[in-house]
Protein backbone atom coordinates (compact mmCIF):
# COMPACT_ATOMS: atom_id res chain seq x y z
CA UNK A 1 0.00 0.00 0.00
CA UNK A 2 1.08 3.55 -0.68
CA UNK A 3 -0.15 6.78 0.77
CA UNK A 4 -0.97 9.64 -1.55
CA UNK A 5 -1.84 13.18 -0.56
CA UNK A 6 -3.86 15.41 -2.89
CA UNK A 7 -3.96 19.10 -2.02
CA UNK A 8 -6.69 21.15 -3.68
CA UNK A 9 -6.47 24.95 -3.41
CA UNK A 10 -8.44 27.80 -4.96
CA UNK A 11 -6.58 29.29 -7.94
CA UNK A 12 -4.68 32.47 -7.08
CA UNK A 13 -7.08 34.70 -9.05
CA UNK A 14 -10.20 33.23 -7.40
CA UNK A 15 -11.71 34.96 -4.37
CA UNK A 16 -11.65 32.77 -1.26
CA UNK A 17 -14.47 33.87 1.05
CA UNK A 18 -13.74 31.13 3.62
CA UNK A 19 -10.13 32.25 3.96
CA UNK A 20 -11.18 35.89 4.18
CA UNK A 21 -13.64 35.04 6.96
CA UNK A 22 -10.76 33.53 8.92
CA UNK A 23 -8.67 36.69 8.46
CA UNK A 24 -11.53 38.85 9.77
CA UNK A 25 -12.07 36.57 12.76
CA UNK A 26 -8.43 36.81 13.87
CA UNK A 27 -8.98 40.22 15.43
CA UNK A 28 -11.48 38.67 17.82
CA UNK A 29 -8.91 36.24 19.20
CA UNK A 30 -6.09 38.77 19.39
CA UNK A 31 -3.81 37.36 16.69
CA UNK A 32 -2.04 40.03 14.62
CA UNK A 33 0.36 39.76 11.72
CA UNK A 34 -1.63 37.45 9.48
CA UNK A 35 -1.70 38.89 5.98
CA UNK A 36 -3.64 36.23 4.10
CA UNK A 37 -5.39 32.89 4.55
CA UNK A 38 -6.40 30.58 1.71
CA UNK A 39 -8.56 27.57 2.49
CA UNK A 40 -8.46 24.41 0.44
CA UNK A 41 -8.90 20.68 0.82
CA UNK A 42 -6.48 17.89 1.73
CA UNK A 43 -7.16 14.27 0.80
CA UNK A 44 -5.18 11.42 2.35
CA UNK A 45 -5.59 8.37 0.15
CA UNK A 46 -4.47 4.75 0.66
CA UNK A 47 -3.84 3.00 -2.65
CA UNK A 48 -2.42 -0.36 -3.69
CA UNK A 49 1.05 -0.31 -5.19
CA UNK A 50 -0.29 -0.79 -8.74
CA UNK A 51 -2.12 2.54 -8.74
CA UNK A 52 -0.27 5.03 -10.95
CA UNK A 53 0.16 8.76 -10.69
CA UNK A 54 -1.94 9.11 -13.85
CA UNK A 55 -4.85 7.31 -12.15
CA UNK A 56 -4.64 9.53 -9.09
CA UNK A 57 -4.48 12.63 -11.29
CA UNK A 58 -7.59 11.48 -13.14
CA UNK A 59 -9.33 10.94 -9.79
CA UNK A 60 -8.29 14.43 -8.65
CA UNK A 61 -9.49 16.06 -11.86
CA UNK A 62 -12.84 14.29 -11.94
CA UNK A 63 -13.76 13.85 -8.27
CA UNK A 64 -11.64 15.92 -5.94
CA UNK A 65 -11.09 19.28 -7.60
CA UNK A 66 -13.14 21.67 -9.70
CA UNK A 67 -10.37 22.56 -12.13
CA UNK A 68 -12.17 25.69 -13.32
CA UNK A 69 -11.51 27.35 -9.97
CA UNK A 70 -9.06 25.03 -8.17
CA UNK A 71 -5.54 23.70 -8.67
CA UNK A 72 -4.33 20.41 -7.25
CA UNK A 73 -1.05 18.69 -6.33
CA UNK A 74 -0.53 14.94 -6.13
CA UNK A 75 2.17 13.78 -3.69
CA UNK A 76 3.14 10.10 -3.38
CA UNK A 77 4.58 9.57 0.10
CA UNK A 78 7.30 7.04 0.81
CA UNK B 1 6.82 37.21 5.63
CA UNK B 2 6.61 33.49 6.29
CA UNK B 3 4.29 30.92 4.89
CA UNK B 4 2.56 28.51 7.23
CA UNK B 5 0.47 25.49 6.28
CA UNK B 6 -2.13 24.12 8.67
CA UNK B 7 -3.55 20.69 7.82
CA UNK B 8 -6.78 19.72 9.56
CA UNK B 9 -7.91 16.10 9.30
CA UNK B 10 -10.71 14.09 10.92
CA UNK B 11 -9.41 12.04 13.84
CA UNK B 12 -8.76 8.39 12.96
CA UNK B 13 -11.73 7.15 14.98
CA UNK B 14 -14.18 9.62 13.41
CA UNK B 15 -16.28 8.55 10.43
CA UNK B 16 -15.54 10.59 7.31
CA UNK B 17 -18.63 10.57 5.08
CA UNK B 18 -17.04 12.89 2.49
CA UNK B 19 -14.08 10.56 2.06
CA UNK B 20 -16.34 7.53 1.87
CA UNK B 21 -18.41 9.22 -0.83
CA UNK B 22 -15.23 9.63 -2.88
CA UNK B 23 -14.38 5.92 -2.45
CA UNK B 24 -17.84 4.90 -3.67
CA UNK B 25 -17.64 7.24 -6.66
CA UNK B 26 -14.35 5.75 -7.86
CA UNK B 27 -16.11 2.76 -9.40
CA UNK B 28 -17.96 5.10 -11.74
CA UNK B 29 -14.73 6.47 -13.20
CA UNK B 30 -12.96 3.12 -13.44
CA UNK B 31 -10.26 3.63 -10.81
CA UNK B 32 -9.49 0.48 -8.77
CA UNK B 33 -7.08 -0.13 -5.93
CA UNK B 34 -8.09 2.76 -3.65
CA UNK B 35 -8.57 1.40 -0.13
CA UNK B 36 -9.40 4.56 1.77
CA UNK B 37 -9.88 8.30 1.35
CA UNK B 38 -9.94 10.80 4.22
CA UNK B 39 -10.94 14.40 3.48
CA UNK B 40 -9.69 17.31 5.51
CA UNK B 41 -8.80 20.96 5.11
CA UNK B 42 -5.59 22.72 4.13
CA UNK B 43 -4.92 26.35 5.06
CA UNK B 44 -2.10 28.34 3.43
CA UNK B 45 -1.37 31.33 5.64
CA UNK B 46 0.94 34.32 5.10
CA UNK B 47 2.23 35.73 8.37
CA UNK B 48 4.74 38.38 9.37
CA UNK B 49 8.03 37.11 10.77
CA UNK B 50 7.02 38.02 14.35
CA UNK B 51 4.15 35.53 14.41
CA UNK B 52 5.06 32.56 16.59
CA UNK B 53 4.16 28.90 16.34
CA UNK B 54 2.14 29.32 19.55
CA UNK B 55 0.01 32.01 17.92
CA UNK B 56 -0.66 29.87 14.87
CA UNK B 57 -1.53 26.90 17.08
CA UNK B 58 -4.01 29.07 18.99
CA UNK B 59 -5.52 30.18 15.68
CA UNK B 60 -5.78 26.56 14.53
CA UNK B 61 -7.40 25.44 17.78
CA UNK B 62 -9.93 28.26 17.93
CA UNK B 63 -10.72 29.01 14.30
CA UNK B 64 -9.51 26.34 11.91
CA UNK B 65 -10.14 22.99 13.58
CA UNK B 66 -12.84 21.47 15.74
CA UNK B 67 -10.50 19.65 18.08
CA UNK B 68 -13.25 17.37 19.35
CA UNK B 69 -13.30 15.58 16.00
CA UNK B 70 -10.24 16.90 14.13
CA UNK B 71 -6.46 16.91 14.53
CA UNK B 72 -4.22 19.59 13.05
CA UNK B 73 -0.58 20.03 12.05
CA UNK B 74 1.22 23.37 11.81
CA UNK B 75 4.10 23.52 9.30
CA UNK B 76 6.28 26.62 8.96
CA UNK B 77 7.74 26.62 5.44
CA UNK B 78 11.16 28.03 4.65
PDB file of C-alpha atoms in Angstrom:
ATOM      1  CA  UNK A   1       0.000   0.000   0.000  1.00  0.00           C
ATOM      2  CA  UNK A   2       1.084   3.549  -0.677  1.00  0.00           C
ATOM      3  CA  UNK A   3      -0.146   6.780   0.770  1.00  0.00           C
ATOM      4  CA  UNK A   4      -0.968   9.643  -1.553  1.00  0.00           C
ATOM      5  CA  UNK A   5      -1.845  13.185  -0.560  1.00  0.00           C
ATOM      6  CA  UNK A   6      -3.858  15.405  -2.894  1.00  0.00           C
ATOM      7  CA  UNK A   7      -3.962  19.099  -2.022  1.00  0.00           C
ATOM      8  CA  UNK A   8      -6.694  21.153  -3.683  1.00  0.00           C
ATOM      9  CA  UNK A   9      -6.471  24.946  -3.411  1.00  0.00           C
ATOM     10  CA  UNK A  10      -8.444  27.800  -4.962  1.00  0.00           C
ATOM     11  CA  UNK A  11      -6.577  29.295  -7.935  1.00  0.00           C
ATOM     12  CA  UNK A  12      -4.683  32.470  -7.085  1.00  0.00           C
ATOM     13  CA  UNK A  13      -7.077  34.699  -9.047  1.00  0.00           C
ATOM     14  CA  UNK A  14     -10.203  33.233  -7.398  1.00  0.00           C
ATOM     15  CA  UNK A  15     -11.714  34.963  -4.374  1.00  0.00           C
ATOM     16  CA  UNK A  16     -11.652  32.770  -1.264  1.00  0.00           C
ATOM     17  CA  UNK A  17     -14.474  33.870   1.052  1.00  0.00           C
ATOM     18  CA  UNK A  18     -13.736  31.127   3.618  1.00  0.00           C
ATOM     19  CA  UNK A  19     -10.127  32.251   3.958  1.00  0.00           C
ATOM     20  CA  UNK A  20     -11.182  35.895   4.184  1.00  0.00           C
ATOM     21  CA  UNK A  21     -13.636  35.036   6.960  1.00  0.00           C
ATOM     22  CA  UNK A  22     -10.758  33.526   8.924  1.00  0.00           C
ATOM     23  CA  UNK A  23      -8.667  36.689   8.455  1.00  0.00           C
ATOM     24  CA  UNK A  24     -11.527  38.850   9.766  1.00  0.00           C
ATOM     25  CA  UNK A  25     -12.075  36.570  12.763  1.00  0.00           C
ATOM     26  CA  UNK A  26      -8.429  36.806  13.866  1.00  0.00           C
ATOM     27  CA  UNK A  27      -8.985  40.216  15.427  1.00  0.00           C
ATOM     28  CA  UNK A  28     -11.484  38.671  17.817  1.00  0.00           C
ATOM     29  CA  UNK A  29      -8.908  36.238  19.204  1.00  0.00           C
ATOM     30  CA  UNK A  30      -6.093  38.771  19.389  1.00  0.00           C
ATOM     31  CA  UNK A  31      -3.807  37.363  16.689  1.00  0.00           C
ATOM     32  CA  UNK A  32      -2.038  40.033  14.618  1.00  0.00           C
ATOM     33  CA  UNK A  33       0.365  39.762  11.723  1.00  0.00           C
ATOM     34  CA  UNK A  34      -1.630  37.445   9.481  1.00  0.00           C
ATOM     35  CA  UNK A  35      -1.697  38.891   5.979  1.00  0.00           C
ATOM     36  CA  UNK A  36      -3.635  36.229   4.102  1.00  0.00           C
ATOM     37  CA  UNK A  37      -5.387  32.895   4.551  1.00  0.00           C
ATOM     38  CA  UNK A  38      -6.396  30.582   1.715  1.00  0.00           C
ATOM     39  CA  UNK A  39      -8.563  27.571   2.487  1.00  0.00           C
ATOM     40  CA  UNK A  40      -8.461  24.412   0.439  1.00  0.00           C
ATOM     41  CA  UNK A  41      -8.896  20.679   0.824  1.00  0.00           C
ATOM     42  CA  UNK A  42      -6.480  17.894   1.732  1.00  0.00           C
ATOM     43  CA  UNK A  43      -7.160  14.269   0.800  1.00  0.00           C
ATOM     44  CA  UNK A  44      -5.184  11.415   2.353  1.00  0.00           C
ATOM     45  CA  UNK A  45      -5.585   8.368   0.152  1.00  0.00           C
ATOM     46  CA  UNK A  46      -4.475   4.755   0.658  1.00  0.00           C
ATOM     47  CA  UNK A  47      -3.835   2.996  -2.653  1.00  0.00           C
ATOM     48  CA  UNK A  48      -2.421  -0.357  -3.693  1.00  0.00           C
ATOM     49  CA  UNK A  49       1.051  -0.308  -5.193  1.00  0.00           C
ATOM     50  CA  UNK A  50      -0.290  -0.791  -8.737  1.00  0.00           C
ATOM     51  CA  UNK A  51      -2.116   2.545  -8.743  1.00  0.00           C
ATOM     52  CA  UNK A  52      -0.274   5.031 -10.951  1.00  0.00           C
ATOM     53  CA  UNK A  53       0.163   8.756 -10.685  1.00  0.00           C
ATOM     54  CA  UNK A  54      -1.944   9.107 -13.849  1.00  0.00           C
ATOM     55  CA  UNK A  55      -4.849   7.314 -12.153  1.00  0.00           C
ATOM     56  CA  UNK A  56      -4.642   9.535  -9.092  1.00  0.00           C
ATOM     57  CA  UNK A  57      -4.477  12.630 -11.293  1.00  0.00           C
ATOM     58  CA  UNK A  58      -7.593  11.482 -13.137  1.00  0.00           C
ATOM     59  CA  UNK A  59      -9.330  10.939  -9.786  1.00  0.00           C
ATOM     60  CA  UNK A  60      -8.294  14.425  -8.648  1.00  0.00           C
ATOM     61  CA  UNK A  61      -9.494  16.058 -11.865  1.00  0.00           C
ATOM     62  CA  UNK A  62     -12.841  14.292 -11.941  1.00  0.00           C
ATOM     63  CA  UNK A  63     -13.756  13.850  -8.273  1.00  0.00           C
ATOM     64  CA  UNK A  64     -11.636  15.920  -5.939  1.00  0.00           C
ATOM     65  CA  UNK A  65     -11.093  19.284  -7.605  1.00  0.00           C
ATOM     66  CA  UNK A  66     -13.137  21.671  -9.701  1.00  0.00           C
ATOM     67  CA  UNK A  67     -10.367  22.564 -12.126  1.00  0.00           C
ATOM     68  CA  UNK A  68     -12.172  25.692 -13.318  1.00  0.00           C
ATOM     69  CA  UNK A  69     -11.513  27.347  -9.970  1.00  0.00           C
ATOM     70  CA  UNK A  70      -9.060  25.031  -8.171  1.00  0.00           C
ATOM     71  CA  UNK A  71      -5.541  23.702  -8.667  1.00  0.00           C
ATOM     72  CA  UNK A  72      -4.329  20.409  -7.252  1.00  0.00           C
ATOM     73  CA  UNK A  73      -1.054  18.694  -6.334  1.00  0.00           C
ATOM     74  CA  UNK A  74      -0.526  14.938  -6.130  1.00  0.00           C
ATOM     75  CA  UNK A  75       2.172  13.781  -3.688  1.00  0.00           C
ATOM     76  CA  UNK A  76       3.143  10.100  -3.382  1.00  0.00           C
ATOM     77  CA  UNK A  77       4.582   9.571   0.097  1.00  0.00           C
ATOM     78  CA  UNK A  78       7.305   7.041   0.813  1.00  0.00           C
TER      79      UNK A  78
ATOM     80  CA  UNK B   1       6.819  37.206   5.634  1.00  0.00           C
ATOM     81  CA  UNK B   2       6.605  33.495   6.286  1.00  0.00           C
ATOM     82  CA  UNK B   3       4.288  30.916   4.890  1.00  0.00           C
ATOM     83  CA  UNK B   4       2.559  28.510   7.234  1.00  0.00           C
ATOM     84  CA  UNK B   5       0.474  25.494   6.277  1.00  0.00           C
ATOM     85  CA  UNK B   6      -2.133  24.122   8.673  1.00  0.00           C
ATOM     86  CA  UNK B   7      -3.550  20.693   7.818  1.00  0.00           C
ATOM     87  CA  UNK B   8      -6.778  19.724   9.559  1.00  0.00           C
ATOM     88  CA  UNK B   9      -7.909  16.097   9.305  1.00  0.00           C
ATOM     89  CA  UNK B  10     -10.710  14.095  10.920  1.00  0.00           C
ATOM     90  CA  UNK B  11      -9.410  12.036  13.840  1.00  0.00           C
ATOM     91  CA  UNK B  12      -8.764   8.394  12.960  1.00  0.00           C
ATOM     92  CA  UNK B  13     -11.734   7.152  14.978  1.00  0.00           C
ATOM     93  CA  UNK B  14     -14.182   9.620  13.409  1.00  0.00           C
ATOM     94  CA  UNK B  15     -16.281   8.554  10.428  1.00  0.00           C
ATOM     95  CA  UNK B  16     -15.542  10.588   7.313  1.00  0.00           C
ATOM     96  CA  UNK B  17     -18.630  10.572   5.080  1.00  0.00           C
ATOM     97  CA  UNK B  18     -17.036  12.887   2.491  1.00  0.00           C
ATOM     98  CA  UNK B  19     -14.078  10.557   2.057  1.00  0.00           C
ATOM     99  CA  UNK B  20     -16.336   7.527   1.866  1.00  0.00           C
ATOM    100  CA  UNK B  21     -18.414   9.218  -0.830  1.00  0.00           C
ATOM    101  CA  UNK B  22     -15.234   9.626  -2.879  1.00  0.00           C
ATOM    102  CA  UNK B  23     -14.379   5.922  -2.450  1.00  0.00           C
ATOM    103  CA  UNK B  24     -17.838   4.898  -3.674  1.00  0.00           C
ATOM    104  CA  UNK B  25     -17.640   7.243  -6.663  1.00  0.00           C
ATOM    105  CA  UNK B  26     -14.354   5.749  -7.861  1.00  0.00           C
ATOM    106  CA  UNK B  27     -16.110   2.756  -9.401  1.00  0.00           C
ATOM    107  CA  UNK B  28     -17.956   5.099 -11.736  1.00  0.00           C
ATOM    108  CA  UNK B  29     -14.728   6.471 -13.196  1.00  0.00           C
ATOM    109  CA  UNK B  30     -12.962   3.118 -13.438  1.00  0.00           C
ATOM    110  CA  UNK B  31     -10.264   3.630 -10.808  1.00  0.00           C
ATOM    111  CA  UNK B  32      -9.493   0.484  -8.773  1.00  0.00           C
ATOM    112  CA  UNK B  33      -7.080  -0.126  -5.929  1.00  0.00           C
ATOM    113  CA  UNK B  34      -8.093   2.755  -3.654  1.00  0.00           C
ATOM    114  CA  UNK B  35      -8.566   1.403  -0.130  1.00  0.00           C
ATOM    115  CA  UNK B  36      -9.405   4.562   1.772  1.00  0.00           C
ATOM    116  CA  UNK B  37      -9.883   8.303   1.352  1.00  0.00           C
ATOM    117  CA  UNK B  38      -9.938  10.804   4.216  1.00  0.00           C
ATOM    118  CA  UNK B  39     -10.939  14.395   3.476  1.00  0.00           C
ATOM    119  CA  UNK B  40      -9.689  17.312   5.512  1.00  0.00           C
ATOM    120  CA  UNK B  41      -8.803  20.961   5.110  1.00  0.00           C
ATOM    121  CA  UNK B  42      -5.585  22.721   4.130  1.00  0.00           C
ATOM    122  CA  UNK B  43      -4.923  26.349   5.057  1.00  0.00           C
ATOM    123  CA  UNK B  44      -2.103  28.340   3.432  1.00  0.00           C
ATOM    124  CA  UNK B  45      -1.366  31.327   5.640  1.00  0.00           C
ATOM    125  CA  UNK B  46       0.936  34.318   5.099  1.00  0.00           C
ATOM    126  CA  UNK B  47       2.233  35.734   8.367  1.00  0.00           C
ATOM    127  CA  UNK B  48       4.742  38.383   9.366  1.00  0.00           C
ATOM    128  CA  UNK B  49       8.031  37.111  10.773  1.00  0.00           C
ATOM    129  CA  UNK B  50       7.024  38.022  14.347  1.00  0.00           C
ATOM    130  CA  UNK B  51       4.154  35.528  14.410  1.00  0.00           C
ATOM    131  CA  UNK B  52       5.058  32.556  16.590  1.00  0.00           C
ATOM    132  CA  UNK B  53       4.159  28.897  16.340  1.00  0.00           C
ATOM    133  CA  UNK B  54       2.137  29.318  19.548  1.00  0.00           C
ATOM    134  CA  UNK B  55       0.007  32.012  17.917  1.00  0.00           C
ATOM    135  CA  UNK B  56      -0.656  29.872  14.868  1.00  0.00           C
ATOM    136  CA  UNK B  57      -1.531  26.900  17.078  1.00  0.00           C
ATOM    137  CA  UNK B  58      -4.009  29.072  18.986  1.00  0.00           C
ATOM    138  CA  UNK B  59      -5.520  30.176  15.678  1.00  0.00           C
ATOM    139  CA  UNK B  60      -5.783  26.557  14.534  1.00  0.00           C
ATOM    140  CA  UNK B  61      -7.404  25.442  17.780  1.00  0.00           C
ATOM    141  CA  UNK B  62      -9.926  28.257  17.933  1.00  0.00           C
ATOM    142  CA  UNK B  63     -10.725  29.010  14.301  1.00  0.00           C
ATOM    143  CA  UNK B  64      -9.510  26.342  11.912  1.00  0.00           C
ATOM    144  CA  UNK B  65     -10.142  22.993  13.585  1.00  0.00           C
ATOM    145  CA  UNK B  66     -12.841  21.473  15.738  1.00  0.00           C
ATOM    146  CA  UNK B  67     -10.502  19.651  18.084  1.00  0.00           C
ATOM    147  CA  UNK B  68     -13.254  17.365  19.354  1.00  0.00           C
ATOM    148  CA  UNK B  69     -13.301  15.576  16.003  1.00  0.00           C
ATOM    149  CA  UNK B  70     -10.238  16.903  14.127  1.00  0.00           C
ATOM    150  CA  UNK B  71      -6.460  16.909  14.531  1.00  0.00           C
ATOM    151  CA  UNK B  72      -4.222  19.589  13.049  1.00  0.00           C
ATOM    152  CA  UNK B  73      -0.580  20.032  12.053  1.00  0.00           C
ATOM    153  CA  UNK B  74       1.222  23.374  11.813  1.00  0.00           C
ATOM    154  CA  UNK B  75       4.097  23.517   9.302  1.00  0.00           C
ATOM    155  CA  UNK B  76       6.276  26.623   8.961  1.00  0.00           C
ATOM    156  CA  UNK B  77       7.736  26.619   5.438  1.00  0.00           C
ATOM    157  CA  UNK B  78      11.159  28.030   4.652  1.00  0.00           C
TER     158      UNK B  78
END
